[in-house]
PDB file of C-alpha atoms in Angstrom:
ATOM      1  CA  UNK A   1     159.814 118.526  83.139  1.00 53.00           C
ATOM      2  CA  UNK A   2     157.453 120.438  85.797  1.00 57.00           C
ATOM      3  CA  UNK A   3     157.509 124.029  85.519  1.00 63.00           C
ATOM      4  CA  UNK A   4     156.349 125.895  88.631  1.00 61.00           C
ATOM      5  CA  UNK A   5     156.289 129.617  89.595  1.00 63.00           C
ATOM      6  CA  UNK A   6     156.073 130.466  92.717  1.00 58.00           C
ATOM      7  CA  UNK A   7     154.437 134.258  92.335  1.00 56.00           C
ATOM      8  CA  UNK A   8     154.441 136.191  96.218  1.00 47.00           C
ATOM      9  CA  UNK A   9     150.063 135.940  96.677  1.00 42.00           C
ATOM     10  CA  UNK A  10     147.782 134.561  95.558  1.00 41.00           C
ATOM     11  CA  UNK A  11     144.716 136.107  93.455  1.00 48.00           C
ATOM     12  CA  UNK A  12     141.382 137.100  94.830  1.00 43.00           C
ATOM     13  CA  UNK A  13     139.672 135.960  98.113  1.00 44.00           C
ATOM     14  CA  UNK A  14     142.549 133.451  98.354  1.00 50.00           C
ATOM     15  CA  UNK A  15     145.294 135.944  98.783  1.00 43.00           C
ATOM     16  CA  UNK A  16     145.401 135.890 103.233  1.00 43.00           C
ATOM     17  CA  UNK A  17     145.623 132.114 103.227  1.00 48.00           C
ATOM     18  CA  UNK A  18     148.844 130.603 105.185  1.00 63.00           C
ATOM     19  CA  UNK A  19     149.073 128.371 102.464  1.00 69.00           C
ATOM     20  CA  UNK A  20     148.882 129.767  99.099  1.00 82.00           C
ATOM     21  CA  UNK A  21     146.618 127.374  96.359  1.00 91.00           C
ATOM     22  CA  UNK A  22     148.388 126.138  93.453  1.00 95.00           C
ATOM     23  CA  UNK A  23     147.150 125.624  89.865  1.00 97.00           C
ATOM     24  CA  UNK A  24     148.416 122.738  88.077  1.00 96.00           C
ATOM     25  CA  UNK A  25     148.295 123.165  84.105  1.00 97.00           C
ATOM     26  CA  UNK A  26     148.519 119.882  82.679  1.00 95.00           C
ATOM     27  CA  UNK A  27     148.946 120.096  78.414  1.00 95.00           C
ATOM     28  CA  UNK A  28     151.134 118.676  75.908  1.00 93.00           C
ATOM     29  CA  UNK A  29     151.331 121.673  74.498  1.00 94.00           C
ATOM     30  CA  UNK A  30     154.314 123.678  75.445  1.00 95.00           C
ATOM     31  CA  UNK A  31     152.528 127.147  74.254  1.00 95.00           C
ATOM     32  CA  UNK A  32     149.794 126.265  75.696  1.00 95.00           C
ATOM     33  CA  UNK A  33     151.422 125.222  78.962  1.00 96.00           C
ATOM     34  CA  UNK A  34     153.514 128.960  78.615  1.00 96.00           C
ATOM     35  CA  UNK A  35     150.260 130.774  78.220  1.00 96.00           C
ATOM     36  CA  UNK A  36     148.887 129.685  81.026  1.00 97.00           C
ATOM     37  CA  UNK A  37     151.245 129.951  83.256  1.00 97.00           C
ATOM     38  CA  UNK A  38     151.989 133.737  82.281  1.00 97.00           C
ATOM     39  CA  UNK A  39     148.547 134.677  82.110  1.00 97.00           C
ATOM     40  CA  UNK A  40     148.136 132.961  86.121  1.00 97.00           C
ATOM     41  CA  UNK A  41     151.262 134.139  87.695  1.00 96.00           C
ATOM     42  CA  UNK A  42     150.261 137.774  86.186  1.00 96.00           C
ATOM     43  CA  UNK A  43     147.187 137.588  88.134  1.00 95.00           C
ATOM     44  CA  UNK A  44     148.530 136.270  91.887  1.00 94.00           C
ATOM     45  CA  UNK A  45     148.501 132.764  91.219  1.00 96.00           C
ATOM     46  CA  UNK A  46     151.192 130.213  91.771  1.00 95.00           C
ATOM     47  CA  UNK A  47     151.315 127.488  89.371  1.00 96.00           C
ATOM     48  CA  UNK A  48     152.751 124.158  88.126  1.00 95.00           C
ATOM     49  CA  UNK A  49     152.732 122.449  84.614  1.00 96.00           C
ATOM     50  CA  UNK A  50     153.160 119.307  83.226  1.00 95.00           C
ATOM     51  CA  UNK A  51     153.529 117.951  79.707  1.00 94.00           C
ATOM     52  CA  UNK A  52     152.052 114.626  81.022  1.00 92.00           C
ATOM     53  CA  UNK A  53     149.396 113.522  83.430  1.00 92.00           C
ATOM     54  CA  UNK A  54     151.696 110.872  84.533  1.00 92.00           C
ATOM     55  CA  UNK A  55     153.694 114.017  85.851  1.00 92.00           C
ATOM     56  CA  UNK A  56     151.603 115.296  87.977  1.00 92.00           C
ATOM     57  CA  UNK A  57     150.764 112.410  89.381  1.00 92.00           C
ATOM     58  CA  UNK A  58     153.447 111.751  90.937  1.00 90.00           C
ATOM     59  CA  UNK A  59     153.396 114.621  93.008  1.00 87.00           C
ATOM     60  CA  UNK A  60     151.805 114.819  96.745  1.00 84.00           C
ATOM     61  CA  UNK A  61     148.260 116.428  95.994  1.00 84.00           C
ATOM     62  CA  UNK A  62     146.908 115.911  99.329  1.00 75.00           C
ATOM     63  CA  UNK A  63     147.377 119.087 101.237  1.00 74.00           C
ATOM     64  CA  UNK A  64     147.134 121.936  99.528  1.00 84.00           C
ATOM     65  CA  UNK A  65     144.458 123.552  98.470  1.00 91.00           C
ATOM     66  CA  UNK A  66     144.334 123.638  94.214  1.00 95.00           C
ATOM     67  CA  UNK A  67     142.960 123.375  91.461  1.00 96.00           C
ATOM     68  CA  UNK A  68     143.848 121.421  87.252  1.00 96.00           C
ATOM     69  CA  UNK A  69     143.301 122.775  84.095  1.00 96.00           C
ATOM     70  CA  UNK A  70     143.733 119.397  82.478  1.00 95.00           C
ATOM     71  CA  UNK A  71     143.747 118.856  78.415  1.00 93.00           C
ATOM     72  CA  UNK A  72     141.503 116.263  77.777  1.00 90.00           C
ATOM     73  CA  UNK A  73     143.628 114.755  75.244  1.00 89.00           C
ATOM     74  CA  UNK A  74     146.806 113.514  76.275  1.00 88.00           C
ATOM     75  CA  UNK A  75     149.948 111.177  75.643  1.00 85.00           C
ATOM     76  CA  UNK A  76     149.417 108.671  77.579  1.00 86.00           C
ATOM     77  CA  UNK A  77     146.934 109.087  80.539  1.00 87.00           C
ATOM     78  CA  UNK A  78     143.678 110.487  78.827  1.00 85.00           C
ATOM     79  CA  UNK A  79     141.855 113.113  80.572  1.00 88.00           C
ATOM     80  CA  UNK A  80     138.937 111.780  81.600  1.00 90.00           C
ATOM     81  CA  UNK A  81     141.203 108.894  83.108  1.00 91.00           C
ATOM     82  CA  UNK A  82     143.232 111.357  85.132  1.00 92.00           C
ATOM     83  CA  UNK A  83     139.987 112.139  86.210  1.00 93.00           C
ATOM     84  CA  UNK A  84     138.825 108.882  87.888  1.00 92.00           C
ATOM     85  CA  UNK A  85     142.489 108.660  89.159  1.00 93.00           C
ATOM     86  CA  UNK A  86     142.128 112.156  91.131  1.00 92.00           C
ATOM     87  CA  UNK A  87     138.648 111.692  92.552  1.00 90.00           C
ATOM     88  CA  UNK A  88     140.294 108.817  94.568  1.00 88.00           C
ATOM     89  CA  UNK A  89     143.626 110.154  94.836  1.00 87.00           C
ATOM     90  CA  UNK A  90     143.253 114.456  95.160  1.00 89.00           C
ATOM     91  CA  UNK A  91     139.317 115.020  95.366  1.00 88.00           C
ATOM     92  CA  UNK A  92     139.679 118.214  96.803  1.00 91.00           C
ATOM     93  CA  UNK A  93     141.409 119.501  93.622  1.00 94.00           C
ATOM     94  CA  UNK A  94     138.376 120.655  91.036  1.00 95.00           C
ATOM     95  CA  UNK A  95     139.003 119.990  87.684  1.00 95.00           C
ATOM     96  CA  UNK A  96     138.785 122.747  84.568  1.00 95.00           C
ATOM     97  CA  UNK A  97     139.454 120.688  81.085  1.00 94.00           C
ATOM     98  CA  UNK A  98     140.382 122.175  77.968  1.00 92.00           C
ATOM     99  CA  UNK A  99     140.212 121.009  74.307  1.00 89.00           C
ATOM    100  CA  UNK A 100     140.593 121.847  71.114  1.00 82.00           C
ATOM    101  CA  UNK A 101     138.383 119.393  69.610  1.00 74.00           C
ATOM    102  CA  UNK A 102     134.891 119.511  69.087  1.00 61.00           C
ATOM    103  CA  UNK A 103     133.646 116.606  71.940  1.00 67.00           C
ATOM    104  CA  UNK A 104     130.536 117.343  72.860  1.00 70.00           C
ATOM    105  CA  UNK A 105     129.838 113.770  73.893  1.00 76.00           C
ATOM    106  CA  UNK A 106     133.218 114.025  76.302  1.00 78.00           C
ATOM    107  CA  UNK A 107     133.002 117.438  77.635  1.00 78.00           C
ATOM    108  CA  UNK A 108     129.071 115.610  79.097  1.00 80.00           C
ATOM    109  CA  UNK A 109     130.348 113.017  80.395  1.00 82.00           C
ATOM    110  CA  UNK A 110     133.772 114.845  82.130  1.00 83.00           C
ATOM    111  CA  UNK A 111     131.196 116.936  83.577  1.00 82.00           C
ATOM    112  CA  UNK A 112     128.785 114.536  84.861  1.00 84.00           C
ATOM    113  CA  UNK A 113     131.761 112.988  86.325  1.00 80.00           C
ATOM    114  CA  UNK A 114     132.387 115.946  88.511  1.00 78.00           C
ATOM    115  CA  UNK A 115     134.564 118.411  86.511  1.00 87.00           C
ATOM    116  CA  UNK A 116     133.929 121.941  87.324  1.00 90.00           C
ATOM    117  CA  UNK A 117     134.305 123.612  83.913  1.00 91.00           C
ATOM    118  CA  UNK A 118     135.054 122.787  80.343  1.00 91.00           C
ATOM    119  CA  UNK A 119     136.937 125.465  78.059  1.00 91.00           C
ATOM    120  CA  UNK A 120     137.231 125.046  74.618  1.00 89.00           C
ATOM    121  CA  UNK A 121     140.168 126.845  73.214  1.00 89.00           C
ATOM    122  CA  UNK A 122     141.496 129.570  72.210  1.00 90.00           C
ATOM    123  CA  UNK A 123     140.492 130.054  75.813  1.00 92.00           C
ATOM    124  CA  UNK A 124     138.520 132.765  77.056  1.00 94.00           C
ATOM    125  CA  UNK A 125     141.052 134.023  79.666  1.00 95.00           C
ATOM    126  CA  UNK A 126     138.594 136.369  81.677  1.00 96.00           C
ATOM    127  CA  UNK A 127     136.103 133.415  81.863  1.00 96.00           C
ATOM    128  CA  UNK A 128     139.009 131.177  82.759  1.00 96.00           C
ATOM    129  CA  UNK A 129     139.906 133.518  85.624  1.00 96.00           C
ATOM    130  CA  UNK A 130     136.768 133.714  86.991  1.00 96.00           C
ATOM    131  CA  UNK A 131     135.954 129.609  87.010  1.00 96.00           C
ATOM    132  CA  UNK A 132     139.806 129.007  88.434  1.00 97.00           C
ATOM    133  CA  UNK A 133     139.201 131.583  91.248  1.00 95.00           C
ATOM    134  CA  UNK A 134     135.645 129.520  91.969  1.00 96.00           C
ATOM    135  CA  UNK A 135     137.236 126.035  91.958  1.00 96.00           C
ATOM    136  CA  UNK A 136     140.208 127.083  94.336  1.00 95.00           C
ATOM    137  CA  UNK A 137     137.662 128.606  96.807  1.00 93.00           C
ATOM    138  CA  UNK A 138     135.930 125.540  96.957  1.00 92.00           C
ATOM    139  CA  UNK A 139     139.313 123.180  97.027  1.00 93.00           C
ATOM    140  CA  UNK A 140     140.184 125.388 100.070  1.00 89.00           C
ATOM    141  CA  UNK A 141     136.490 124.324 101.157  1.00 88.00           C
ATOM    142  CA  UNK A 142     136.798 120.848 100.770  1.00 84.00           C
ATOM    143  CA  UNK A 143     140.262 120.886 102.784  1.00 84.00           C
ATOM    144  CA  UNK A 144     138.549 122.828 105.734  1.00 81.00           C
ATOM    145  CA  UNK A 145     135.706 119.870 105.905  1.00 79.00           C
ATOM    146  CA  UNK A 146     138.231 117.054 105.744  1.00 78.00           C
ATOM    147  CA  UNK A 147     140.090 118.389 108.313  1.00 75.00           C
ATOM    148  CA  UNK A 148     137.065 118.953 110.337  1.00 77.00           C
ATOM    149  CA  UNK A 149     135.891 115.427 109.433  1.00 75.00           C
ATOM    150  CA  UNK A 150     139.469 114.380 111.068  1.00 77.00           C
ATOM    151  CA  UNK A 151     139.037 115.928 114.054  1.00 82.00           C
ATOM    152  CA  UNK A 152     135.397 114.123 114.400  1.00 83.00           C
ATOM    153  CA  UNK A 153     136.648 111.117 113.255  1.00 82.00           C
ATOM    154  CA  UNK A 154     139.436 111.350 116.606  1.00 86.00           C
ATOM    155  CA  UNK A 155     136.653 111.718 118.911  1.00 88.00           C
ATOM    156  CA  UNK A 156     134.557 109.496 117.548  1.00 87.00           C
ATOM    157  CA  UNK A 157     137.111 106.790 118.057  1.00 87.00           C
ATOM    158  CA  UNK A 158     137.842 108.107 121.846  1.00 90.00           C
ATOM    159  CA  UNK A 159     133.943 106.663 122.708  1.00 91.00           C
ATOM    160  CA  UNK A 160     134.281 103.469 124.333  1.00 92.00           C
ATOM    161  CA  UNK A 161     131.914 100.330 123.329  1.00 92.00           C
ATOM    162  CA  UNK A 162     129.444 101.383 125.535  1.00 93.00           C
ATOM    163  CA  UNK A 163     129.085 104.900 124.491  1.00 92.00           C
ATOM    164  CA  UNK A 164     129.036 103.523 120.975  1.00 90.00           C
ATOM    165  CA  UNK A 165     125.847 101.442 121.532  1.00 92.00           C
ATOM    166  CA  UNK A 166     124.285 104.086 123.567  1.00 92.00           C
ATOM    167  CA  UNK A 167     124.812 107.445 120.824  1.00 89.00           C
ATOM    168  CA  UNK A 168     124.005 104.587 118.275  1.00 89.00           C
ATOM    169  CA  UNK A 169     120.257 104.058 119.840  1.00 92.00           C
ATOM    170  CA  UNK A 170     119.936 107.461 120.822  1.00 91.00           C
ATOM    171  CA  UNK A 171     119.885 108.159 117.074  1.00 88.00           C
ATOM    172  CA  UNK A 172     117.459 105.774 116.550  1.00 89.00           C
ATOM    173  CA  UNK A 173     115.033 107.554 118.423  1.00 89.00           C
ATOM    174  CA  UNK A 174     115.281 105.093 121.092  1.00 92.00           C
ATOM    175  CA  UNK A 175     114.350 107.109 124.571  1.00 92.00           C
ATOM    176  CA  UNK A 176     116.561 106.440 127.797  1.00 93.00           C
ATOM    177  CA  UNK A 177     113.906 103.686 129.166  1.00 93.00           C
ATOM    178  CA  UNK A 178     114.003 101.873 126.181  1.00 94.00           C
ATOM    179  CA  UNK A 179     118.064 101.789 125.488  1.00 92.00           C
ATOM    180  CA  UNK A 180     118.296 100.693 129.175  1.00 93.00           C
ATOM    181  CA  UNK A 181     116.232  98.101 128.794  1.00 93.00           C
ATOM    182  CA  UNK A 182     117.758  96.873 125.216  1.00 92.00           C
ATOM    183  CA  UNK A 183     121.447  97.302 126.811  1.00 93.00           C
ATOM    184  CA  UNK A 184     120.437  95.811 130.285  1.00 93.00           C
ATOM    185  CA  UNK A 185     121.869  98.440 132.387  1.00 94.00           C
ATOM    186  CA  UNK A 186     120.549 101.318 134.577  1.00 93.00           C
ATOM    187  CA  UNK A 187     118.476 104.303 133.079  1.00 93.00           C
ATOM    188  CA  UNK A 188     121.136 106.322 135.299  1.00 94.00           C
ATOM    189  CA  UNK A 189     124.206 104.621 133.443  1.00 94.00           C
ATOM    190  CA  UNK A 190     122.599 105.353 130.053  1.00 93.00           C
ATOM    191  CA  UNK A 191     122.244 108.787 130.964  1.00 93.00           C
ATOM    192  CA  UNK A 192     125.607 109.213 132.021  1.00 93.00           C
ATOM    193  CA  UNK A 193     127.228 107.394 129.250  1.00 92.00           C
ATOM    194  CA  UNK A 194     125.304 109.873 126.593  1.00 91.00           C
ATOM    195  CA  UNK A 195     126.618 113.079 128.504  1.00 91.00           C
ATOM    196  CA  UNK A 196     129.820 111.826 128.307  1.00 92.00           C
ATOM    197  CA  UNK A 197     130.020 110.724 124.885  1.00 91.00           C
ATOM    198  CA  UNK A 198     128.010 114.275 124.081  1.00 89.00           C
ATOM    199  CA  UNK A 199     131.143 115.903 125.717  1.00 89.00           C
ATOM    200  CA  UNK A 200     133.542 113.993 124.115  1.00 90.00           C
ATOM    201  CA  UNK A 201     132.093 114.754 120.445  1.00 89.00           C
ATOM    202  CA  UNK A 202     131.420 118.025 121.438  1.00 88.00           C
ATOM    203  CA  UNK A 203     127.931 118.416 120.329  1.00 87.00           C
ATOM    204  CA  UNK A 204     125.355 120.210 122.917  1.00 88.00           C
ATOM    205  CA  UNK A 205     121.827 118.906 121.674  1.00 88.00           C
ATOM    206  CA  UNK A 206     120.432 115.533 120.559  1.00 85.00           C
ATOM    207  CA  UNK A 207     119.382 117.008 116.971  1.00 88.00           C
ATOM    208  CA  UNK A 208     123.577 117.526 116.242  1.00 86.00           C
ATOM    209  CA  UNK A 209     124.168 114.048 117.912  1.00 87.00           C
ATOM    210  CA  UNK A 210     121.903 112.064 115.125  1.00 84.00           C
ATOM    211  CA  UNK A 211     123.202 114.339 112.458  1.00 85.00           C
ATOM    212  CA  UNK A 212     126.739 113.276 113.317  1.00 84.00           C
ATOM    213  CA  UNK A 213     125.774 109.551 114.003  1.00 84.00           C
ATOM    214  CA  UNK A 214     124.132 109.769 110.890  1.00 83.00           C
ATOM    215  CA  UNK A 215     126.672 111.412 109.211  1.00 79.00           C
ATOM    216  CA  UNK A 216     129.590 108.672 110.119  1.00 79.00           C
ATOM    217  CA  UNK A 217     127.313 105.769 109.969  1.00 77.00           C
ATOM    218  CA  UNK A 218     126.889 105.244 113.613  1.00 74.00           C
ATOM    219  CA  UNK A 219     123.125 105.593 113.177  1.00 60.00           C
TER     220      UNK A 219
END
């Protein structure tokens, strides 16, 4: 059974955002699961918990911004697991894991996988605070740059062939002589196709056109 509490705001930095972050608690434990959830909502933060990982997962993570406090030992789907499961599924959701155990050897490897914090418990609720506030700041982050990647991604595919080859060698270092010559067309029409395609992406100087070639693999 999910749980969810829906408090008015959010806590900290997060609180003017049109769409308020959610923290999904994911323990066996139902005390554990109860803690947790009082000690967020009391604090701004809207939450939702789950005995299971399996739970969870069958919710729609993909646009809002969040964070999981995820036991690493669970019935069924084992933490580190639900791990490799988000980072293709949810990246943009950091992930805090708890235990009770003594797993040195885990808690290196969870974090070395990309977790953001590891709590052993009794948790240390200020510290808890604190990290949950950092990883929902940087969810919200990673949901600005994705969308931004989208939008790039759009123009990107408005280029036609010809601007493709042409923003391709231009990030190459290739000069307008040179791509003329390699695409056998006028140094005029290269010109021309680069302003256009520079328009279209919406960058104003060469240096942001090879970072953005580069950074979709256009280069």
């Amino acid at each position: 059974m999910v749980e969810a509490h829906h408090p008015g705001t959010s806590a900290g930095a997060l609180g003017d955002q049109k769409v308020p972050p959610l923290v999904y608690i994911v323990d066996d434990e139902p005390f554990v699961r109860s803690y947790l959830t009082r000690l967020l909502t009391s604090n701004g933060y809207q939450t939702a918990a789950f005995a299971s990982a399996d739970e969870m997962l069958e919710r729609d993570l993909g646009t809002t911004p969040g964070c999981v406090l995820l036991d690493l030992f669970l019935p069924g789907l084992g933490g580190l697991e639900v791990q490799r499961i988000l980072a293709e599924k949810a990246a943009h959701l950091p992930i805090l894991f708890m235990s009770g155990r003594g797993t040195v050897p885990l808690s290196v490897e969870a974090m070395k996988n990309g977790a953001m914090d590891f709590f052993t418990k009794p948790l240390d609720a200020p510290k808890l605070l604190q990290a949950v506030n950092r990883a929902l700041e940087r969810s919200a982050s990673s949901l600005t740059t994705r969308g931004q990647d989208a939008v790039l991604e759009e123009r990107i595919r408005s280029l036609s062939p010809r601007q493709v080859e042409v923003i391709r060698l231009v990030a190459l270092g290739r000069l307008n002589k040179q791509i003329a010559t390699e695409l056998q067309i006028l140094e005029k029409t290269v010109k021309v196709h680069r302003a256009r395609a520079m328009k279209k992406l919406g960058v104003k100087s060469v240096a942001e056109l090879v970072r953005l070639a580069d950074r979709f693999s256009l280069s």
